[in-house]
Short mmCIF file of C-alpha atoms in Angstrom, two decimals:
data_model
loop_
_atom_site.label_atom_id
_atom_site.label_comp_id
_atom_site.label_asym_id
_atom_site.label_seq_id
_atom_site.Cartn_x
_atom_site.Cartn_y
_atom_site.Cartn_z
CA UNK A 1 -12.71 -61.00 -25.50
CA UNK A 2 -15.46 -62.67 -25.34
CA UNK A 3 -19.05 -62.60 -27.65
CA UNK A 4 -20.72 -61.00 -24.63
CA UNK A 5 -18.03 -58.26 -23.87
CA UNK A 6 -16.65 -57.28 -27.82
CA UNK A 7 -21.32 -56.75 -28.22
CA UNK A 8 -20.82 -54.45 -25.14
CA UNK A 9 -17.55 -52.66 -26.92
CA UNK A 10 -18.39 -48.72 -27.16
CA UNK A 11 -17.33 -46.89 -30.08
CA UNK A 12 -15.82 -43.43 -29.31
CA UNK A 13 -18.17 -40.85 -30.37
CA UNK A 14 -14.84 -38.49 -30.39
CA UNK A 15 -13.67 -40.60 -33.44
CA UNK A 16 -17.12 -41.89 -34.93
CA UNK A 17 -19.20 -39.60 -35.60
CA UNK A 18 -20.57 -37.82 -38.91
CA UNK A 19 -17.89 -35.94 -39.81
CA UNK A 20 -15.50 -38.62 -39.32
CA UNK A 21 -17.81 -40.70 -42.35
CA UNK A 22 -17.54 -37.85 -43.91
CA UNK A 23 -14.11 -37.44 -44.23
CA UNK A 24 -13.46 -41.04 -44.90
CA UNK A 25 -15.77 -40.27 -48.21
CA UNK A 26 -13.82 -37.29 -49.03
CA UNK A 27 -10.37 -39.17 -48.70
CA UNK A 28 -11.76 -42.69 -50.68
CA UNK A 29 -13.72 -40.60 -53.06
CA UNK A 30 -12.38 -36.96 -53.79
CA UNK A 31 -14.82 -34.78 -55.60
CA UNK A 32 -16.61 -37.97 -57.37
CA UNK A 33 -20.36 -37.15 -57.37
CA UNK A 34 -22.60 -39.61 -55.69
CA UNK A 35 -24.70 -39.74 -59.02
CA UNK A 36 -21.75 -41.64 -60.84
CA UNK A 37 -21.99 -44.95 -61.93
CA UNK A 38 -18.47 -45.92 -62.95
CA UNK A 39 -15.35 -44.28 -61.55
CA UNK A 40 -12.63 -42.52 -63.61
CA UNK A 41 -9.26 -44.59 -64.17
CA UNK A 42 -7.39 -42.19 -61.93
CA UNK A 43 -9.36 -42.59 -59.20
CA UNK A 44 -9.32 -46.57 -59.42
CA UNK A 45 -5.05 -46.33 -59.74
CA UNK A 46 -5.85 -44.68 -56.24
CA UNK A 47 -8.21 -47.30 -54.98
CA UNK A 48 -6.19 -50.41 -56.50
CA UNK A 49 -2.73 -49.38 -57.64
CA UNK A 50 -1.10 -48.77 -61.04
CA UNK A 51 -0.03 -45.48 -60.35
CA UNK A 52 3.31 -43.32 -59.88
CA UNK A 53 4.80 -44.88 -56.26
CA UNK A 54 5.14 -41.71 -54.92
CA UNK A 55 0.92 -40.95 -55.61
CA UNK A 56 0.24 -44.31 -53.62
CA UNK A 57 2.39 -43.54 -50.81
CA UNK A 58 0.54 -39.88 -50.63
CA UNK A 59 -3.09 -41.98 -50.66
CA UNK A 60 -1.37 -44.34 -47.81
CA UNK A 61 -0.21 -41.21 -45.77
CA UNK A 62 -3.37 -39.24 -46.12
CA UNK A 63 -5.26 -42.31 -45.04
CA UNK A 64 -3.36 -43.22 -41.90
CA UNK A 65 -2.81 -39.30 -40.84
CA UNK A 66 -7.07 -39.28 -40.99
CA UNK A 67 -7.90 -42.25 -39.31
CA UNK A 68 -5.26 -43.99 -37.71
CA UNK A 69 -6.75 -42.81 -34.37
CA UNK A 70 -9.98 -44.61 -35.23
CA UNK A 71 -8.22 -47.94 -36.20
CA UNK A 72 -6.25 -47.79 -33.38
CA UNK A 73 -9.34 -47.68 -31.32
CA UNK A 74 -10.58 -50.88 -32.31
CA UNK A 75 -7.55 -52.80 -32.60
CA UNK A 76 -6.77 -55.92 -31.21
CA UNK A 77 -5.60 -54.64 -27.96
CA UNK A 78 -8.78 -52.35 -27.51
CA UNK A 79 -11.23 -54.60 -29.43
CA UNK A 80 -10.60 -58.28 -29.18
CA UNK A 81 -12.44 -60.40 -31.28
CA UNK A 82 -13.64 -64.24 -30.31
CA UNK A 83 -11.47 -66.70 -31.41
CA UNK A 84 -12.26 -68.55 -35.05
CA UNK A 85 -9.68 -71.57 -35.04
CA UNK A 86 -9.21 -71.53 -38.87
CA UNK A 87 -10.74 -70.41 -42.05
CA UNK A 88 -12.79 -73.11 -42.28
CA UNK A 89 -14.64 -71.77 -39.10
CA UNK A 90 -17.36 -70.34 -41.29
CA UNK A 91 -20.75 -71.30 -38.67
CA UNK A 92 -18.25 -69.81 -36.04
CA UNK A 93 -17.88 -66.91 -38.32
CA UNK A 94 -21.70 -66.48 -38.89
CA UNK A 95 -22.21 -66.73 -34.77
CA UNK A 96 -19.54 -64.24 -34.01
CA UNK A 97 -20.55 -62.06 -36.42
CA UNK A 98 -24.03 -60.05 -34.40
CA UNK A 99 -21.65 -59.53 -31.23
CA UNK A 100 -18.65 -57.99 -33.15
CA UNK A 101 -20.93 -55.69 -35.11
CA UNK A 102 -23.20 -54.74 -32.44
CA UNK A 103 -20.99 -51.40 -31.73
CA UNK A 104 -21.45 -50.80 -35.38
CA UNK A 105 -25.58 -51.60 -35.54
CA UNK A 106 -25.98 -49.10 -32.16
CA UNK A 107 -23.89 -46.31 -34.49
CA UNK A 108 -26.15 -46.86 -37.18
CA UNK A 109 -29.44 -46.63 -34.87
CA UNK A 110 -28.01 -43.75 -33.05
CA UNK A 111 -27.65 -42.27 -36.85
CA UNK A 112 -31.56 -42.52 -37.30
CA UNK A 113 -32.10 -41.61 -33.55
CA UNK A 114 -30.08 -37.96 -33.94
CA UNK A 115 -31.90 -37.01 -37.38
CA UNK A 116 -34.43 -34.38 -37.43
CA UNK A 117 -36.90 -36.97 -38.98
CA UNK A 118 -37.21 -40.96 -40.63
CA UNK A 119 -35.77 -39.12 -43.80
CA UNK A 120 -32.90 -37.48 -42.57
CA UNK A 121 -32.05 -40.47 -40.28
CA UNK A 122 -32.05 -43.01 -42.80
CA UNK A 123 -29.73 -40.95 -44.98
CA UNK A 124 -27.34 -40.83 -42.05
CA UNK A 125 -26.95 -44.18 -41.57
CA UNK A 126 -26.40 -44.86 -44.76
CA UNK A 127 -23.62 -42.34 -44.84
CA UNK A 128 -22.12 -43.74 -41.92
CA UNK A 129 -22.75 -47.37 -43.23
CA UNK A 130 -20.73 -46.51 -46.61
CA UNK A 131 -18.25 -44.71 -44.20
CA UNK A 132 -17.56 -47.38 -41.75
CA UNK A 133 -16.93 -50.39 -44.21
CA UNK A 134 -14.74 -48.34 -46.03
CA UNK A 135 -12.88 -47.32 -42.63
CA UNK A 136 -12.82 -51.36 -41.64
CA UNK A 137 -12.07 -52.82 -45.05
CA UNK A 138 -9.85 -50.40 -47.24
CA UNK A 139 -8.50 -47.98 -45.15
CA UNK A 140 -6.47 -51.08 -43.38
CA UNK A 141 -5.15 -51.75 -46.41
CA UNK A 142 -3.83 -48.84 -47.30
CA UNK A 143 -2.35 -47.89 -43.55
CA UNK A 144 -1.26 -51.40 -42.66
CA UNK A 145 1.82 -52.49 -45.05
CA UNK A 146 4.44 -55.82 -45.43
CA UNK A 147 4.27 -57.66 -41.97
CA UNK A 148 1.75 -55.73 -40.45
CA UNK A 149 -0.84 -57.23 -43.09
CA UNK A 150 -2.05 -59.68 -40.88
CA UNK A 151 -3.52 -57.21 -38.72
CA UNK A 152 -5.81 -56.56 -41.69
CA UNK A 153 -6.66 -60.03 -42.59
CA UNK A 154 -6.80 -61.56 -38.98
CA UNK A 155 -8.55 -58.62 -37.43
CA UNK A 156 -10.10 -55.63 -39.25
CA UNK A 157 -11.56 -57.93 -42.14
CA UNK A 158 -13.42 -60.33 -39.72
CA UNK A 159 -14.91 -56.94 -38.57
CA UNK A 160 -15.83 -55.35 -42.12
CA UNK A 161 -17.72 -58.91 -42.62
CA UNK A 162 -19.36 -58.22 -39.57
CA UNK A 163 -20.65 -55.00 -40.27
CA UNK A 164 -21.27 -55.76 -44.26
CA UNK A 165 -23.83 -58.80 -42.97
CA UNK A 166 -25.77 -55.96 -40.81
CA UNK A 167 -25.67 -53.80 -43.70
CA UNK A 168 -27.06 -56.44 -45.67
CA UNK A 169 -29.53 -57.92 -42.96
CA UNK A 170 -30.56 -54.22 -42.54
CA UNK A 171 -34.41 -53.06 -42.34
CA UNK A 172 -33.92 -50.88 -44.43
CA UNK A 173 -30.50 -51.44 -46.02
CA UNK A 174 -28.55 -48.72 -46.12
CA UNK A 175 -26.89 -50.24 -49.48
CA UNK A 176 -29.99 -49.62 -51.13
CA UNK A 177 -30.78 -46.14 -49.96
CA UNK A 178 -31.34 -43.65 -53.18
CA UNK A 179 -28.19 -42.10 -52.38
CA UNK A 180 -25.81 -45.19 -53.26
CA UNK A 181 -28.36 -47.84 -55.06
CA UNK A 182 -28.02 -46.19 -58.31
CA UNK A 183 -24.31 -45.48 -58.19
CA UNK A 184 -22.11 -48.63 -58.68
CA UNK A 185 -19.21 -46.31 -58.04
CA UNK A 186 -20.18 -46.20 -54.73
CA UNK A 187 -22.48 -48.85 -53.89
CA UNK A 188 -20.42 -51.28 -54.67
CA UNK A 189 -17.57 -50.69 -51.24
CA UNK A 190 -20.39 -52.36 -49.31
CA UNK A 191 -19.52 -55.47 -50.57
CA UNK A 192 -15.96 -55.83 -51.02
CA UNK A 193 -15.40 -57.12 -47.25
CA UNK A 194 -17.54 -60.50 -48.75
CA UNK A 195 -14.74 -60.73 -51.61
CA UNK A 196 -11.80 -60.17 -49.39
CA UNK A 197 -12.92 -63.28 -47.41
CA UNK A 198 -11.43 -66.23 -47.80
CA UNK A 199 -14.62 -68.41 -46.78
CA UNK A 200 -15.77 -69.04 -50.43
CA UNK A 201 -19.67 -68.78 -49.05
CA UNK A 202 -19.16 -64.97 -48.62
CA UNK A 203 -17.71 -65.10 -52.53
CA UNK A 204 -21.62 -66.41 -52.89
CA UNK A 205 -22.74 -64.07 -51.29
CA UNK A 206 -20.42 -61.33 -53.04
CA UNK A 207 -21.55 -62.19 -56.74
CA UNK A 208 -25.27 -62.66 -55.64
CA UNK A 209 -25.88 -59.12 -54.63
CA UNK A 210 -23.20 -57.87 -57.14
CA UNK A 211 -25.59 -59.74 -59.80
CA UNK A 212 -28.29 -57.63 -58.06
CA UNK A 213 -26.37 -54.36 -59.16
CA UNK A 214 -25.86 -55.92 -62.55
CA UNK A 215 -29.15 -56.65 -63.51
CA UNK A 216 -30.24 -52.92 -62.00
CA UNK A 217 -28.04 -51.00 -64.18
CA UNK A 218 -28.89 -53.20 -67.52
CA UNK A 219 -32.50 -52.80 -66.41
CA UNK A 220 -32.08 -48.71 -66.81
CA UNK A 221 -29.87 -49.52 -69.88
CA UNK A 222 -26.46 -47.85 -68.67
CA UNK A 223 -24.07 -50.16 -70.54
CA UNK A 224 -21.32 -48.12 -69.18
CA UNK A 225 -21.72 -49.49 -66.02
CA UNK A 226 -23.06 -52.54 -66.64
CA UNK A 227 -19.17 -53.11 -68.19
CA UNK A 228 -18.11 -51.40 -64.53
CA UNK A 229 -19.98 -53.87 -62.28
CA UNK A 230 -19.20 -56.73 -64.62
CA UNK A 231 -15.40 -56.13 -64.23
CA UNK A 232 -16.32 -56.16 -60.22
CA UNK A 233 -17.82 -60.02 -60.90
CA UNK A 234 -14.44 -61.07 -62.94
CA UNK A 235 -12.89 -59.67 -59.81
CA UNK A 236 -14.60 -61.90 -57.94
CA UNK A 237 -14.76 -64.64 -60.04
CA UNK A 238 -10.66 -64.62 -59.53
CA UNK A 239 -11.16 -64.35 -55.64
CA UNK A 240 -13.63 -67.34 -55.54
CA UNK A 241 -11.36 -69.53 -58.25
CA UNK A 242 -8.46 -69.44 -55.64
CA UNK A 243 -10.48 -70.52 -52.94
CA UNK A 244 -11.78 -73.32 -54.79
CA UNK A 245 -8.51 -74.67 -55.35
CA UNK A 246 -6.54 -73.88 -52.36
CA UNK A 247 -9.23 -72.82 -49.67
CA UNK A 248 -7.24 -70.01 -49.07
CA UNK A 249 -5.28 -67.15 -50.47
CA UNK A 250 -1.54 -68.25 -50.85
CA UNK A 251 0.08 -64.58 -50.73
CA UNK A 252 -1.43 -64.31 -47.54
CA UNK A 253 0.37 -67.68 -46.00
CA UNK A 254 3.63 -65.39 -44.90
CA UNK A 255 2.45 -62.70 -43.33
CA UNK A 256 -0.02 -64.83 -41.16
CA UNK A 257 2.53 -67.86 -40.33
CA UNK A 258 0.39 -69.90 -42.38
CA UNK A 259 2.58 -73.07 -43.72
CA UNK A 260 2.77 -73.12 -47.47
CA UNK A 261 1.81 -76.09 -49.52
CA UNK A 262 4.20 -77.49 -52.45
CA UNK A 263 1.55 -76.50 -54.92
CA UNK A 264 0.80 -73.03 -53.19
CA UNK A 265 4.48 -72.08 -53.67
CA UNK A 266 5.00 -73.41 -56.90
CA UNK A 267 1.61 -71.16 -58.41
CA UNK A 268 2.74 -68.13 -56.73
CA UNK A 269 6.64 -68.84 -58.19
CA UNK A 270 4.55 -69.03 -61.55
CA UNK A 271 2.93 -65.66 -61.53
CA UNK A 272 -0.20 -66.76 -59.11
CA UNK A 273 -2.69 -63.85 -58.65
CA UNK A 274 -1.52 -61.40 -55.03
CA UNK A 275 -3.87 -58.77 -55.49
CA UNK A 276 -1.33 -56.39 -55.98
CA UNK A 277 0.18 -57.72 -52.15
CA UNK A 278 3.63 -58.70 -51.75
CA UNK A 279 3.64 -62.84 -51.94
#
């Protein structure tokens, strides 16, 4: 597909639509209230892993019974993306990027055109902002397994960057809306498509407006969640120290036929960070 055609790509309103962000928030979320800042343990053993086997594999089926259909829908088949010869593509990356979110940035307008009022409207987009970077980033993760990781990595990620640039090149962005700014536990999903890249410019970018959330909640004096969003920047920090080294994550050579160095295999073999992925 070309820039031209995946910019003309129209979301199905049957699958996207409020109530589909809605239940992606319900599923990632549970009964967490927007107004926290930090999220309990059990919930991030949902999110990240650490739990019983058989709780992950409920949180994987739950996940792809919801929105398989809506993955499925913009999958490679249905949604071809321009081509980006290798990770080191990054102006490529950056030009691509308007025409593969431009679905996305008509979903969000048509958000603020179908609200009663400029109020209402921008709350909806933000809503469906939070929901569709969760649905393009995580969800993947958690429905797409073993092999079928590169599905995630070559496909739905380059999307979720898409869609977290508009997000962040938003007037106004719907990451700072009143309903997420103040709420790490929340605010934070917009940005985790910039730390799952492996172009070490959207790592940058990643602790930048992370830093942004950091100095917010030691402005307001929450040390609670200062600690939270400062664990999200070690997160990072690991992310963007890999790059640096290999220009690439290593765990991810096998699943995407990517040839693996002498010194790649020999880290992993000594206990080299996966992310919780198989190496």
């Amino acid at each position: 597909m070309s820039p031209s055609s995946s910019a003309a790509f129209t979301l199905n309103k049957r699958l996207f639509n409020p109530t589909t962000y809605a239940r992606i928030r319900t599923v990632w979320f549970g009964d967490l209230p927007t107004t926290a800042t930090t999220a309990p343990p059990a919930l991030a053993r949902k999110w990240f892993g650490g739990g019983p086997a058989s709780e992950q594999a409920a949180f994987d089926h739950a996940c792809t019974t919801s929105f398989r259909d809506a993955l499925a829908a913009l999958g490679p088949d249905a949604f071809a993306l321009p081509g980006l010869n290798a990770s080191t593509s990054y102006a490529a990356e950056l030009a691509h990027g308007p025409s593969i979110a431009a679905p996305f940035a008509r979903e969000l307008a048509d958000a603020v055109g179908n609200a009663s009022d400029v109020r209402a409207g921008e709350e909806a987009a933000a809503d469906a902002a939070l929901g569709l970077v969760l649905l393009l980033d995580q969800v993947p993760r958690n429905v797409f397994r073993g092999a079928d990781q590169a599905l995630v990595y070559a496909h739905y990620d380059r999307i979720a960057r898409s869609v977290a640039r508009l997000v962040l090149e938003g007037k106004p962005r719907a990451d700072l809306h009143p309903k997420w700014r103040a709420s790490p536990a929340y605010r934070l999903w917009f940005y985790m498509p910039l730390m799952h890249s492996e172009f070490v410019q959207d790592q940058r970018r990643y602790e930048e407006v992370v830093g942004e959330v950091l100095a917010e909640v030691e402005r307001g004096g929450d040390t609670e969640a200062a600690e939270y969003v400062k664990r999200s920047l070690e997160y990072g920090k690991k992310h963007r120290d890999i790059l640096e080294r290999f220009g690439r994550y290593p765990h991810r050579n096998e699943v995407l036929g990517r040839k693996m160095t002498k010194e790649e295999r020999e880290w992993l073999e000594a206990g080299g960070e996966t992310f919780g992925t198989k190496k």
